[in-house]
Short mmCIF file of C-alpha atoms and ligand atoms in Angstrom, two decimals:
data_model
loop_
_atom_site.label_atom_id
_atom_site.label_comp_id
_atom_site.label_asym_id
_atom_site.label_seq_id
_atom_site.Cartn_x
_atom_site.Cartn_y
_atom_site.Cartn_z
CA MET A 1 0.14 -0.09 0.01
CA GLN A 2 1.74 3.37 -0.94
CA ASN A 3 2.21 5.47 1.93
CA ILE A 4 0.19 8.73 1.30
CA THR A 5 1.39 11.87 2.96
CA LEU A 6 -1.34 14.33 3.20
CA SER A 7 1.37 17.21 2.94
CA SER A 8 -0.43 20.76 2.75
CA ASN A 9 -3.47 18.51 2.30
CA HIS A 10 -3.01 18.30 -1.53
CA LEU A 11 -5.09 15.87 -3.17
CA LYS A 12 -4.88 14.48 -6.68
CA LEU A 13 -8.44 13.53 -7.58
CA LEU A 14 -9.87 11.94 -10.64
CA PHE A 15 -13.68 12.34 -11.05
CA VAL A 16 -15.41 9.97 -13.12
CA SER A 17 -18.90 11.31 -14.14
CA THR A 18 -22.19 9.74 -15.18
CA PRO A 19 -22.44 8.07 -18.54
CA VAL A 20 -25.99 9.01 -19.45
CA GLY A 21 -25.06 12.10 -21.34
CA GLY A 22 -22.40 14.86 -21.53
CA LEU A 23 -21.63 17.24 -18.90
CA GLY A 24 -23.81 20.60 -19.53
CA THR A 25 -26.51 18.80 -21.56
CA GLY A 26 -28.91 18.46 -18.54
CA LEU A 27 -29.25 14.63 -19.06
CA GLY A 28 -27.08 13.85 -16.08
CA GLY A 29 -29.58 15.92 -13.49
CA GLY A 30 -29.15 16.64 -10.34
CA VAL A 31 -25.59 14.57 -10.34
CA GLU A 32 -24.29 17.25 -12.84
CA LEU A 33 -25.24 19.92 -10.51
CA SER A 34 -23.38 18.35 -7.97
CA LEU A 35 -20.40 17.28 -9.69
CA TYR A 36 -20.12 20.93 -10.87
CA ASN A 37 -20.21 22.24 -7.32
CA ILE A 38 -17.84 19.95 -5.71
CA ALA A 39 -15.38 20.13 -8.63
CA LYS A 40 -15.40 24.18 -8.25
CA TYR A 41 -14.84 23.86 -4.69
CA PHE A 42 -11.72 21.55 -4.78
CA LEU A 43 -10.11 23.44 -7.93
CA GLU A 44 -10.72 26.92 -5.83
CA GLN A 45 -9.00 25.27 -2.75
CA GLY A 46 -5.95 24.24 -4.98
CA HIS A 47 -6.26 20.41 -5.26
CA THR A 48 -5.43 18.76 -8.60
CA LEU A 49 -8.21 17.53 -10.49
CA GLN A 50 -9.22 15.95 -13.72
CA ILE A 51 -12.75 14.78 -14.84
CA VAL A 52 -13.58 11.83 -17.17
CA ALA A 53 -16.58 12.76 -18.93
CA PRO A 54 -18.52 11.63 -22.19
CA GLU A 55 -17.74 12.95 -25.60
CA GLY A 56 -19.81 16.20 -26.25
CA SER A 57 -19.47 17.97 -22.60
CA LEU A 58 -20.19 21.71 -22.65
CA TRP A 59 -18.22 22.88 -19.75
CA ASP A 60 -14.87 24.81 -19.77
CA LYS A 61 -12.53 21.95 -20.65
CA ALA A 62 -9.24 23.80 -19.74
CA LYS A 63 -11.08 25.02 -16.26
CA PHE A 64 -12.27 21.58 -15.20
CA ASN A 65 -9.31 19.72 -16.93
CA ILE A 66 -12.17 17.45 -18.62
CA VAL A 67 -10.90 14.49 -20.51
CA GLU A 68 -13.80 13.34 -23.52
CA ILE A 69 -14.46 9.80 -23.71
CA PRO A 70 -16.26 8.10 -26.90
CA GLY A 71 -18.78 5.36 -26.91
CA ASN A 72 -22.62 4.55 -26.70
CA LEU A 73 -24.60 6.04 -23.91
CA GLN A 74 -25.67 4.08 -21.10
CA ILE A 75 -29.44 3.47 -20.48
CA ILE A 76 -30.76 5.52 -17.75
CA ALA A 77 -31.44 3.29 -14.57
CA GLN A 78 -34.85 4.80 -13.86
CA SER A 79 -36.16 3.12 -17.13
CA GLN A 80 -35.29 -0.04 -15.91
CA GLU A 81 -37.37 -2.33 -14.03
CA ARG A 82 -35.71 -3.78 -10.59
CA ASP A 83 -34.78 -7.34 -11.83
CA THR A 84 -33.78 -5.95 -15.62
CA PRO A 85 -30.45 -7.43 -16.32
CA VAL A 86 -27.39 -5.07 -16.59
CA THR A 87 -26.83 -4.44 -20.10
CA MET A 88 -23.83 -3.01 -21.99
CA PRO A 89 -24.03 -1.60 -25.41
CA GLU A 90 -21.49 -2.03 -27.87
CA ASN A 91 -18.35 0.18 -27.72
CA SER A 92 -19.86 1.07 -24.19
CA LEU A 93 -19.22 4.50 -22.97
CA LEU A 94 -19.31 3.42 -19.31
CA ALA A 95 -16.76 0.46 -20.24
CA ASN A 96 -14.26 3.10 -22.10
CA MET A 97 -14.45 5.64 -19.51
CA TRP A 98 -13.20 3.13 -16.80
CA GLU A 99 -10.46 1.64 -19.06
CA TYR A 100 -9.21 5.15 -19.27
CA THR A 101 -9.42 5.43 -15.51
CA ARG A 102 -7.63 2.01 -14.84
CA SER A 103 -4.81 3.02 -17.44
CA CYS A 104 -4.03 6.38 -15.53
CA GLN A 105 -5.16 5.50 -11.77
CA HIS A 106 -1.49 5.88 -10.25
CA GLU A 107 -1.35 9.36 -11.24
CA TYR A 108 -3.96 10.05 -8.29
CA ASP A 109 -4.60 9.55 -4.46
CA LEU A 110 -8.30 8.98 -5.17
CA ILE A 111 -10.93 8.29 -7.83
CA VAL A 112 -14.57 9.48 -7.24
CA ASN A 113 -17.39 7.56 -8.99
CA PHE A 114 -20.24 9.35 -9.89
CA ALA A 115 -22.20 6.86 -12.19
CA TYR A 116 -25.14 4.98 -10.83
CA ASP A 117 -24.26 1.59 -12.55
CA TRP A 118 -22.88 -1.68 -12.01
CA LEU A 119 -19.58 -1.68 -13.53
CA PRO A 120 -17.57 0.97 -11.53
CA PHE A 121 -18.86 -1.20 -8.13
CA TYR A 122 -17.65 -4.57 -9.96
CA LEU A 123 -14.50 -2.94 -11.09
CA THR A 124 -13.30 -1.54 -7.54
CA PRO A 125 -11.26 -4.65 -6.53
CA PHE A 126 -9.30 -4.69 -9.43
CA PHE A 127 -8.13 -0.96 -8.74
CA GLN A 128 -5.03 -0.23 -6.65
CA THR A 129 -5.93 3.36 -6.54
CA PRO A 130 -8.76 3.74 -4.06
CA ILE A 131 -12.43 4.76 -5.40
CA ALA A 132 -15.17 6.72 -3.53
CA HIS A 133 -18.60 5.84 -4.82
CA PHE A 134 -20.97 8.94 -4.74
CA VAL A 135 -24.69 7.24 -5.15
CA SER A 136 -27.08 9.94 -6.64
CA MET A 137 -30.56 8.07 -6.49
CA GLY A 138 -32.13 5.55 -3.97
CA SER A 139 -32.51 1.92 -4.83
CA LEU A 140 -33.76 0.85 -8.23
CA SER A 141 -31.71 -1.99 -9.28
CA ASN A 142 -31.21 -5.58 -7.61
CA ALA A 143 -27.90 -6.09 -9.30
CA LEU A 144 -26.84 -2.72 -8.35
CA ASP A 145 -27.81 -2.77 -4.61
CA LEU A 146 -25.96 -6.10 -4.43
CA ALA A 147 -22.75 -4.50 -5.75
CA ILE A 148 -23.04 -1.31 -3.83
CA ALA A 149 -23.58 -3.72 -0.48
CA GLN A 150 -20.36 -5.89 -1.72
CA VAL A 151 -18.33 -2.81 -2.15
CA SER A 152 -19.50 -1.06 1.23
CA LYS A 153 -18.49 -4.44 2.86
CA SER A 154 -15.03 -4.79 1.23
CA TYR A 155 -14.35 -1.09 1.55
CA PRO A 156 -16.23 0.36 4.26
CA GLY A 157 -16.60 4.01 4.04
CA THR A 158 -16.37 4.48 0.44
CA ILE A 159 -20.19 4.75 -0.17
CA GLY A 160 -21.76 8.16 0.02
CA PHE A 161 -25.21 9.28 -0.47
CA TYR A 162 -27.05 12.58 -0.55
CA THR A 163 -29.22 11.92 2.64
CA PRO A 164 -30.12 9.05 5.06
CA SER A 165 -33.47 8.76 3.68
CA GLN A 166 -31.93 8.01 0.24
CA GLY A 167 -29.31 5.32 1.91
CA ALA A 168 -32.18 3.57 3.65
CA THR A 169 -34.05 2.56 0.57
CA PHE A 170 -30.69 -0.15 0.14
CA THR A 171 -30.51 -2.88 2.24
CA ASN A 172 -27.09 -4.97 3.73
CA LEU A 173 -24.96 -2.28 3.68
CA THR A 174 -22.08 -2.01 5.91
CA PRO A 175 -21.46 0.93 7.69
CA PRO A 176 -19.87 3.64 7.92
CA LEU A 177 -22.03 5.13 5.10
CA TYR A 178 -21.50 8.77 4.67
CA TYR A 179 -24.50 11.55 3.71
CA LEU A 180 -22.87 14.39 1.72
CA SER A 181 -26.11 16.45 1.21
CA SER A 182 -25.77 18.94 -1.14
CA GLY A 183 -24.73 22.65 -2.11
CA ILE A 184 -25.08 25.36 -4.69
CA ASP A 185 -23.30 28.44 -5.68
CA LEU A 186 -25.49 31.10 -3.38
CA SER A 187 -24.35 34.14 -5.37
CA LEU A 188 -26.55 33.07 -8.11
CA TYR A 189 -29.81 33.52 -6.20
CA GLU A 190 -31.08 36.71 -4.93
CA PHE A 191 -33.40 36.99 -1.82
CA CYS A 192 -36.72 38.53 -2.21
CA ALA A 193 -38.53 39.72 0.88
CA GLN A 194 -41.89 40.49 -0.81
CA PRO A 195 -43.50 37.69 -3.05
CA LYS A 196 -46.18 37.83 -5.53
CA GLU A 197 -49.58 36.11 -5.34
CA GLN A 198 -47.99 32.86 -6.80
CA LEU A 199 -46.57 29.30 -6.23
CA ALA A 200 -43.78 27.50 -8.07
CA CYS A 201 -42.93 23.94 -9.11
CA LEU A 202 -39.47 22.97 -10.33
CA GLY A 203 -38.13 20.10 -12.05
CA ARG A 204 -38.17 17.36 -14.80
CA ILE A 205 -41.97 16.81 -15.89
CA SER A 206 -42.34 13.31 -15.28
CA PRO A 207 -44.59 11.01 -12.87
CA GLU A 208 -42.31 10.46 -10.08
CA LYS A 209 -42.83 14.12 -9.54
CA GLY A 210 -46.36 13.83 -9.09
CA LEU A 211 -47.21 17.55 -10.51
CA GLU A 212 -51.03 16.57 -10.69
CA ASP A 213 -50.86 17.13 -6.81
CA ALA A 214 -49.58 20.85 -7.34
CA LEU A 215 -52.39 21.43 -10.19
CA ALA A 216 -54.93 20.37 -7.54
CA VAL A 217 -53.61 23.03 -5.13
CA ALA A 218 -53.62 25.61 -7.38
CA ALA A 219 -57.28 24.64 -8.55
CA GLN A 220 -58.16 24.67 -4.97
CA THR A 221 -56.88 27.98 -3.93
CA ASN A 222 -56.81 29.61 -7.35
CA ILE A 223 -53.44 30.95 -6.79
CA PRO A 224 -51.42 30.88 -9.77
CA LEU A 225 -48.56 28.25 -10.24
CA LYS A 226 -45.45 28.71 -12.33
CA ILE A 227 -43.89 25.45 -13.50
CA MET A 228 -40.34 25.41 -14.68
CA GLY A 229 -38.03 22.34 -15.81
CA LYS A 230 -37.46 19.69 -18.71
CA MET A 231 -40.33 18.35 -20.51
CA GLN A 232 -39.46 14.78 -19.93
CA ASP A 233 -42.94 13.04 -20.30
CA GLU A 234 -45.13 14.86 -22.79
CA ALA A 235 -48.00 12.42 -22.54
CA TYR A 236 -48.27 12.71 -18.55
CA TRP A 237 -48.37 16.33 -18.90
CA GLN A 238 -51.29 16.39 -21.26
CA LYS A 239 -53.26 14.25 -18.94
CA ILE A 240 -52.91 16.11 -15.89
CA ILE A 241 -53.29 19.52 -17.56
CA ASN A 242 -56.56 17.75 -19.04
CA ASP A 243 -57.61 16.67 -15.36
CA TYR A 244 -57.48 20.40 -14.12
CA PRO A 245 -58.53 22.62 -16.77
CA LYS A 246 -59.33 25.39 -14.75
CA ALA A 247 -56.26 25.44 -12.43
CA PRO A 248 -54.23 28.87 -12.86
CA VAL A 249 -50.84 27.31 -14.18
CA GLU A 250 -48.19 28.44 -16.69
CA TYR A 251 -45.69 26.32 -17.82
CA LEU A 252 -42.42 28.34 -18.36
CA GLY A 253 -39.99 25.66 -19.93
CA PHE A 254 -36.68 24.48 -18.85
CA LEU A 255 -34.82 28.08 -17.90
CA SER A 256 -31.31 28.96 -16.76
CA THR A 257 -30.27 29.05 -13.09
CA ASP A 258 -30.44 32.90 -13.41
CA LYS A 259 -34.06 33.19 -15.53
CA MET A 260 -35.43 30.36 -13.06
CA GLN A 261 -34.17 32.13 -9.86
CA GLN A 262 -35.92 35.79 -11.33
CA VAL A 263 -39.54 33.94 -11.43
CA VAL A 264 -39.05 31.47 -8.26
CA ARG A 265 -37.98 34.17 -5.86
CA GLU A 266 -41.17 36.36 -6.39
CA CYS A 267 -43.12 33.04 -5.24
CA LYS A 268 -44.84 32.44 -2.15
CA ALA A 269 -43.62 28.98 -1.76
CA LEU A 270 -42.03 26.27 -3.70
CA LEU A 271 -44.49 23.07 -4.06
CA MET A 272 -42.60 19.44 -3.99
CA THR A 273 -45.11 16.43 -4.34
CA PRO A 274 -42.63 13.60 -4.88
CA LYS A 275 -44.02 10.30 -5.50
CA TRP A 276 -40.99 8.33 -5.04
CA VAL A 277 -38.02 8.80 -2.49
CA GLU A 278 -36.45 11.85 -3.81
CA ALA A 279 -32.33 11.41 -3.11
CA PHE A 280 -32.26 15.08 -2.41
CA GLY A 281 -33.90 17.66 -3.90
CA ASN A 282 -31.88 20.43 -5.13
CA VAL A 283 -34.47 22.59 -6.38
CA ALA A 284 -35.61 22.80 -2.27
CA ILE A 285 -32.28 24.48 -1.56
CA GLU A 286 -32.78 26.73 -4.81
CA ALA A 287 -35.71 28.04 -3.67
CA LEU A 288 -34.25 28.52 0.18
CA ALA A 289 -31.64 30.68 -1.41
CA CYS A 290 -34.08 32.88 -2.79
CA GLY A 291 -35.79 33.24 0.63
CA VAL A 292 -38.85 31.02 -0.55
CA PRO A 293 -40.28 28.77 1.87
CA VAL A 294 -40.89 25.05 0.66
CA ILE A 295 -43.82 23.02 1.26
CA SER A 296 -43.25 19.40 0.37
CA TYR A 297 -44.61 15.75 0.98
CA ALA A 298 -42.65 14.46 4.25
CA ARG A 299 -40.53 11.97 1.65
CA GLY A 300 -37.28 11.26 0.92
CA GLY A 301 -34.72 13.98 0.86
CA PRO A 302 -36.87 17.11 1.14
CA ALA A 303 -37.86 15.90 4.49
CA GLU A 304 -34.26 16.04 5.46
CA ILE A 305 -33.74 19.63 4.51
CA ILE A 306 -37.01 21.57 5.37
CA GLN A 307 -37.01 22.67 8.92
CA ASP A 308 -40.86 22.27 9.53
CA GLY A 309 -42.51 25.62 10.05
CA LYS A 310 -39.28 27.47 10.21
CA THR A 311 -38.25 27.20 6.35
CA GLY A 312 -41.19 25.66 5.07
CA PHE A 313 -43.95 23.08 5.91
CA LEU A 314 -43.54 18.99 5.84
CA VAL A 315 -47.07 17.53 4.63
CA GLU A 316 -48.33 14.14 5.03
CA PRO A 317 -47.21 12.48 1.97
CA ASP A 318 -50.16 12.44 -0.79
CA SER A 319 -52.26 14.84 1.25
CA VAL A 320 -53.41 17.32 -1.23
CA ALA A 321 -55.63 18.72 1.66
CA GLY A 322 -52.40 19.30 3.86
CA LEU A 323 -50.97 21.11 0.73
CA VAL A 324 -53.50 23.59 0.75
CA ASP A 325 -53.35 23.92 4.85
CA ALA A 326 -49.78 24.80 4.50
CA VAL A 327 -50.13 27.60 2.17
CA THR A 328 -52.64 29.30 4.52
CA LEU A 329 -49.71 29.25 6.98
CA LEU A 330 -47.05 30.85 4.80
CA ASP A 331 -47.29 34.16 6.47
CA SER A 332 -46.01 32.86 9.52
CA ILE A 333 -42.56 32.04 7.99
CA ASP A 334 -39.58 34.40 8.00
CA ARG A 335 -38.47 34.22 4.44
CA TYR A 336 -34.84 35.42 5.63
CA GLU A 337 -34.54 32.13 7.88
CA CYS A 338 -34.82 30.16 4.49
CA ARG A 339 -31.95 32.34 2.92
CA LYS A 340 -30.26 31.75 6.39
CA GLN A 341 -30.56 27.96 6.16
CA ALA A 342 -29.02 27.72 2.70
CA GLU A 343 -26.03 29.89 3.89
CA ILE A 344 -25.45 27.68 6.74
CA GLU A 345 -25.82 24.45 5.06
CA PHE A 346 -25.77 24.19 1.36
CA SER A 347 -23.08 26.73 0.12
CA LEU A 348 -20.36 25.64 -1.59
CA SER A 349 -17.60 25.41 0.86
CA ALA A 350 -20.08 23.84 3.49
CA ASN A 351 -20.82 21.07 0.80
CA GLY A 352 -17.20 20.75 -0.30
CA ALA A 353 -16.13 20.50 3.38
CA ARG A 354 -18.24 17.46 3.75
CA PHE A 355 -16.66 15.60 0.92
CA LEU A 356 -13.23 16.92 1.64
CA GLN A 357 -13.66 15.19 5.06
CA TRP A 358 -14.97 12.06 3.27
CA PHE A 359 -12.10 11.71 1.07
CA GLU A 360 -9.68 12.31 3.88
CA ASP A 361 -11.43 9.55 6.03
CA ILE A 362 -11.01 7.21 3.49
CA LEU A 363 -7.29 8.27 2.48
CA ARG A 364 -6.25 7.91 6.34
N1 HBI B 401 -28.63 6.13 -15.28
N2 HBI B 401 -27.51 4.37 -15.74
C1 HBI B 401 -27.43 5.27 -15.33
N3 HBI B 401 -26.38 5.96 -14.71
C2 HBI B 401 -26.20 7.24 -14.22
O1 HBI B 401 -25.43 7.25 -13.56
C3 HBI B 401 -27.42 7.58 -14.14
C4 HBI B 401 -28.75 7.28 -14.89
N4 HBI B 401 -29.80 8.00 -14.31
C5 HBI B 401 -30.04 9.25 -14.00
C6 HBI B 401 -28.80 9.94 -13.26
N5 HBI B 401 -27.60 9.14 -13.42
C7 HBI B 401 -28.56 11.15 -12.87
O2 HBI B 401 -29.46 11.93 -13.34
C8 HBI B 401 -29.37 11.17 -11.29
O3 HBI B 401 -28.17 10.32 -10.91
C9 HBI B 401 -29.68 12.26 -10.59
#
């Protein structure tokens, strides 16, 4: 085992990205935002970093020292059943990314995996350089669950999640497990003390987001609802719009962070109605950063973020009546408390420090 001396705590890190799309295309969803913010922190702290990413990534290649790998994208895990066999396309991008990683592993102190895929977990024992695995969703696949459990047993302390509730969806894991939460660049979000009479929804337009319940709130309260996010499931959208023809709803599309926060900051609250165990819910901390309280079902990541009654309200899952009651209580929330929570818990430096601690624990 090479004897690593953390002189001046300088780390040489190799981040291996998700194989479902190039960085900056939005296909990588929340894990793209996480990778961006963690990379920014480690670069600002003076560590050495390289990012292995799919060809066609849009980030600044020089700034992030990105090496682009060709190959066919991996199928997104959410589209598979729990018992679907692991599949590898010909000329697999995932395999090519990990072949590159194997070939240069000795130049780094630590490899960090951001892919939610079986292969990197299976390959871990074949590597000499330690690998930290950041798991970006709840349990979706039996084969991957087993591979994660095996790595946690053979290499304790190398599995990280966003939240405990996300981690709890997996079984047979060996502690210690790490919960990193998340972080955003707060300078991109502007506090607003006096909102308009409107509510917001943020995130991919897809069934697991439960948008029909937000439409029901708009219909019952007649408060205008602004919806923003990638149109992922058009049929689902058409169905829920037809189910609530009278709801005062406006779909604004997928906006840049700046355009999105200009709308969200003027809202009385962000509504989150997840039907699945949301691993985290970056949209919740984006709203808090603008001083916007979050009303969410008490399910998954949002339940670990929102301070009930102080920075928003946690509602009995799937209870539209509970959401409507919470909307009537919004005036009791001090919007500056929302911004303050974001500054304390979810800044780039707070998030980066959590990852640095994790990495140093692994390397000790
Ligand atoms: N699917 N197969 C696969 N691999 C990933 O890394 C992956 C995914 N689906 C979604 C996803 N990553 C990210 O968008 C989420 O982790 C946020």
